[in-house]
Short mmCIF file of C-alpha atoms in Angstrom, two decimals:
data_model
loop_
_atom_site.label_atom_id
_atom_site.label_comp_id
_atom_site.label_asym_id
_atom_site.label_seq_id
_atom_site.Cartn_x
_atom_site.Cartn_y
_atom_site.Cartn_z
CA MET J 278 0.51 0.10 -0.32
CA PRO J 279 1.21 3.12 -1.10
CA LYS J 280 2.36 5.14 2.17
CA VAL J 281 2.87 9.60 1.59
CA LYS J 282 3.94 12.43 4.29
CA VAL J 283 1.44 14.38 5.48
CA TYR J 284 1.94 18.13 6.38
CA ASN J 285 1.17 21.62 8.25
CA GLN J 286 0.14 24.48 6.75
CA LYS J 287 3.90 25.64 7.48
CA GLY J 288 5.23 23.55 5.38
CA ALA J 289 6.49 20.43 8.39
CA ALA J 290 5.80 17.61 8.22
CA ALA J 291 2.70 15.80 10.18
CA GLY J 292 2.74 12.00 10.17
CA GLU J 293 2.94 10.34 7.22
CA LEU J 294 -0.71 8.27 5.97
CA GLN J 295 -1.13 5.24 4.27
CA LEU J 296 -2.88 5.36 1.15
CA LYS J 297 -5.36 1.91 -0.36
CA LYS J 298 -3.42 0.72 -2.76
CA GLU J 299 -6.96 0.17 -4.47
CA VAL J 300 -7.70 4.01 -5.09
CA PHE J 301 -3.97 4.91 -5.72
CA GLY J 302 -1.96 2.34 -6.47
CA ALA J 303 -3.66 1.51 -9.55
CA GLU J 304 -1.88 0.75 -13.05
CA TYR J 305 -1.32 3.82 -14.98
CA LYS J 306 -3.90 3.91 -17.90
CA PRO J 307 -2.49 6.81 -20.61
CA ALA J 308 -4.92 5.76 -23.02
CA LEU J 309 -7.83 5.33 -21.32
CA ILE J 310 -6.90 8.99 -19.57
CA HIS J 311 -6.13 10.40 -23.04
CA GLN J 312 -9.95 9.57 -23.54
CA VAL J 313 -12.16 10.17 -20.64
CA VAL J 314 -10.01 14.16 -21.32
CA VAL J 315 -10.91 14.39 -24.86
CA ALA J 316 -14.94 13.26 -23.66
CA GLN J 317 -14.53 16.72 -21.15
CA GLN J 318 -13.36 19.06 -23.56
CA ASN J 319 -16.07 18.15 -25.64
CA ASN J 320 -18.65 18.37 -23.31
CA LEU J 321 -17.67 21.72 -22.41
CA ARG J 322 -17.86 22.89 -26.24
CA GLN J 323 -21.43 24.30 -26.68
CA GLY J 324 -21.62 24.28 -30.49
CA THR J 325 -23.41 27.42 -31.59
CA LYS J 326 -21.23 28.88 -33.74
CA SER J 327 -23.39 29.41 -36.90
CA THR J 328 -22.42 30.97 -40.21
CA LEU J 329 -24.45 31.62 -43.78
CA THR J 330 -23.57 29.85 -46.66
CA ARG J 331 -23.52 31.16 -50.45
CA ALA J 332 -27.63 30.15 -50.50
CA GLN J 333 -28.20 31.68 -46.85
CA VAL J 334 -26.82 35.73 -48.40
CA ARG J 335 -28.93 37.95 -49.27
CA GLY J 336 -29.05 38.90 -52.60
CA GLY J 337 -27.13 38.78 -55.52
CA GLY J 338 -29.91 36.79 -57.03
CA ARG J 339 -28.86 39.76 -60.35
CA LYS J 340 -25.23 38.23 -62.59
CA PRO J 341 -22.97 41.59 -61.75
CA TRP J 342 -21.75 42.04 -64.55
CA ARG J 343 -21.59 40.46 -68.45
CA GLN J 344 -19.80 36.88 -68.52
CA LYS J 345 -17.61 38.26 -71.11
CA GLY J 346 -16.31 41.60 -72.97
CA THR J 347 -15.99 43.90 -69.60
CA GLY J 348 -12.12 41.63 -69.64
CA ASN J 349 -13.17 40.50 -66.12
CA ALA J 350 -13.37 37.53 -64.75
CA ARG J 351 -16.80 35.79 -64.60
CA HIS J 352 -19.23 35.58 -62.01
CA GLY J 353 -22.64 35.11 -61.49
CA SER J 354 -23.16 36.22 -58.01
CA ILE J 355 -21.61 38.53 -55.44
CA ARG J 356 -22.69 36.54 -52.57
CA ASN J 357 -20.15 33.65 -54.11
CA PRO J 358 -17.45 32.56 -50.83
CA GLN J 359 -14.65 34.79 -52.91
CA TRP J 360 -16.43 37.81 -52.74
CA LYS J 361 -16.75 40.22 -49.65
CA GLY J 362 -19.85 40.06 -47.60
CA GLY J 363 -20.64 35.76 -49.69
CA GLY J 364 -20.69 33.43 -47.95
CA VAL J 365 -18.88 30.80 -45.73
CA VAL J 366 -17.09 27.04 -47.76
CA PHE J 367 -18.40 24.72 -45.31
CA ALA J 368 -19.94 27.67 -43.25
CA PRO J 369 -19.63 25.58 -39.34
CA LYS J 370 -23.09 24.88 -38.13
CA PRO J 371 -24.81 23.88 -34.65
CA ARG J 372 -23.94 21.00 -33.37
CA ASP J 373 -23.66 18.18 -30.42
CA PHE J 374 -20.41 17.78 -29.69
CA SER J 375 -21.37 15.73 -26.01
CA GLN J 376 -19.43 12.35 -25.77
CA LYS J 377 -21.14 9.81 -23.71
CA VAL J 378 -18.59 7.69 -21.01
CA ASN J 379 -19.42 4.95 -18.81
CA LYS J 380 -18.89 5.76 -15.22
CA LYS J 381 -16.76 2.30 -14.91
CA ALA J 382 -14.05 3.80 -17.02
CA LYS J 383 -14.19 7.03 -15.80
CA ARG J 384 -13.98 5.98 -12.46
CA VAL J 385 -11.12 3.96 -13.70
CA ALA J 386 -9.43 6.83 -15.17
CA ILE J 387 -9.73 9.43 -12.20
CA LYS J 388 -8.36 5.99 -9.58
CA SER J 389 -5.13 6.02 -12.72
CA ALA J 390 -4.86 9.46 -12.66
CA LEU J 391 -4.49 10.13 -8.43
CA SER J 392 -1.71 6.95 -8.55
CA ARG J 393 -0.29 8.25 -10.90
CA LYS J 394 0.14 10.93 -8.81
CA VAL J 395 1.68 9.66 -6.17
CA GLU J 396 3.59 7.44 -8.26
CA LEU J 397 5.47 11.45 -9.46
CA GLY J 398 5.98 12.83 -5.65
CA ASN J 399 3.38 14.93 -6.88
CA PHE J 400 0.23 13.90 -4.13
CA ILE J 401 0.93 16.47 -1.00
CA VAL J 402 -1.77 15.53 1.44
CA LEU J 403 -2.24 18.70 4.78
CA ASP J 404 -3.28 17.14 8.12
CA GLU J 405 -5.49 20.77 7.09
CA ILE J 406 -6.02 23.52 5.20
CA LYS J 407 -7.51 26.65 8.29
CA LEU J 408 -7.27 30.98 6.87
CA LYS J 409 -7.44 33.05 9.62
CA GLU J 410 -8.98 35.19 6.65
CA ALA J 411 -10.25 34.56 3.55
CA LYS J 412 -7.21 36.56 2.42
CA THR J 413 -4.47 35.80 -0.84
CA LYS J 414 -1.47 36.57 0.42
CA GLN J 415 -2.45 33.75 3.27
CA MET J 416 -2.65 30.82 0.37
CA VAL J 417 0.41 32.18 -1.29
CA LYS J 418 1.98 31.11 2.38
CA VAL J 419 0.78 27.84 2.52
CA LEU J 420 2.00 27.30 -1.07
CA GLU J 421 5.19 28.62 -0.51
CA ASN J 422 5.88 27.20 2.69
CA LEU J 423 5.33 23.51 0.77
CA LYS J 424 7.78 24.46 -2.18
CA LEU J 425 4.79 25.42 -5.12
CA ALA J 426 4.76 27.67 -7.03
CA LYS J 427 2.10 27.25 -9.78
CA SER J 428 0.23 24.86 -11.68
CA VAL J 429 -2.06 23.70 -7.91
CA LEU J 430 -5.30 21.65 -7.80
CA ILE J 431 -6.07 21.73 -4.04
CA VAL J 432 -9.13 19.75 -2.70
CA THR J 433 -10.82 20.10 0.06
CA ASP J 434 -13.88 17.27 1.88
CA VAL J 435 -15.91 19.75 1.66
CA ASN J 436 -16.84 23.97 0.00
CA ASP J 437 -14.45 26.34 1.56
CA ALA J 438 -15.88 29.95 0.73
CA SER J 439 -12.53 31.30 2.26
CA VAL J 440 -10.49 29.16 1.12
CA VAL J 441 -12.11 29.39 -2.57
CA ARG J 442 -12.38 33.10 -2.02
CA ALA J 443 -8.21 33.27 -1.58
CA THR J 444 -6.93 31.06 -4.02
CA SER J 445 -9.30 32.70 -7.17
CA ASN J 446 -6.68 34.91 -7.59
CA ILE J 447 -3.73 32.81 -7.83
CA PRO J 448 -2.19 31.89 -11.41
CA LYS J 449 -3.05 28.33 -12.16
CA THR J 450 -4.95 27.60 -9.24
CA ASN J 451 -7.92 26.16 -8.22
CA THR J 452 -9.94 24.71 -5.56
CA ILE J 453 -12.76 21.87 -5.59
CA THR J 454 -14.29 19.34 -3.26
CA ALA J 455 -13.83 15.60 -4.01
CA GLU J 456 -17.11 15.27 -5.15
CA LEU J 457 -15.89 17.02 -8.24
CA ILE J 458 -12.72 15.35 -8.69
CA ASN J 459 -12.78 15.17 -12.02
CA VAL J 460 -9.83 13.12 -14.70
CA LEU J 461 -9.53 16.95 -16.44
CA ASP J 462 -8.12 19.21 -13.63
CA LEU J 463 -5.69 16.05 -12.84
CA VAL J 464 -3.73 15.95 -15.98
CA LYS J 465 -4.28 19.98 -16.34
CA PHE J 466 -2.41 20.59 -12.71
CA THR J 467 0.61 19.78 -12.17
CA HIS J 468 0.67 19.18 -8.25
CA LEU J 469 -2.76 18.31 -6.41
CA VAL J 470 -2.50 19.60 -2.71
CA ILE J 471 -5.30 17.80 -0.27
CA THR J 472 -6.33 17.33 2.62
CA LYS J 473 -6.30 14.01 4.65
CA ALA J 474 -9.79 14.23 5.34
CA ALA J 475 -10.30 14.50 1.47
CA VAL J 476 -8.64 12.08 0.41
CA ALA J 477 -10.65 9.56 3.50
CA LYS J 478 -13.43 10.90 1.24
CA LEU J 479 -11.88 9.88 -1.31
CA GLU J 480 -11.11 6.53 -0.79
CA GLU J 481 -14.46 5.96 0.43
CA MET J 482 -15.79 6.73 -2.88
CA PHE J 483 -13.94 4.78 -5.22
CA THR J 484 -13.38 1.82 -2.68
CA ASP J 485 -15.51 -1.14 -4.91
CA GLN J 486 -17.81 -1.55 -2.34
CA PRO J 487 -18.27 -6.06 -2.38
CA VAL J 488 -22.16 -7.52 -3.78
CA GLU J 489 -23.86 -8.69 -0.94
CA LYS J 490 -25.23 -11.82 -2.32
CA VAL J 491 -28.99 -12.53 -1.89
CA ALA J 492 -30.51 -16.35 -1.24
CA THR J 493 -33.16 -16.49 -3.56
CA LYS J 494 -36.21 -18.94 -2.46
CA VAL J 495 -36.94 -21.18 -5.41
CA ALA J 496 -40.39 -22.10 -5.49
CA LYS J 497 -41.27 -25.56 -5.48
#
């Protein structure tokens, strides 16, 4: 079972934590992680862009000049794509970019990404995160104590408004709860700072519970 050090907000060691191998010691599956990340990014797309084709642009019903004799190139409409104000070739239209990802595949990808963080040493566990005030400088001080300058994902067990507010103005840093953990954020940010309570919550969420066998009565 993987074991990591636990730190306090001052950056000093505060013990060790034994992680569940099922969640934080899973096999690294880059292909599955890539598949889930692409699906998440596509699901974020609105798909509302729309431009007009040649047939949809108003006007251009008259031939701009006669076919021969003017010395100009032949044109049939001023709404052709090569004209200013004309239609767009292969015009983009509204479409649905969403992709479905099976729940089981998503869970496996999250456990794989979490395990990769532990393997690379980018998994930092804090005993707790408590700020006296919701000030950016206080959160910056915590990250400096942990020797983390940027690209940090902070995971808490519950939504702490003071931590969220103190982190919102720090570049390349984001705060989410354990319930909202996702592969895209795990890949996007280099370092993962997580509280002990959030680790326990993740282990509870992603530990496969054994299925109880229910005895069935056979009718005679």
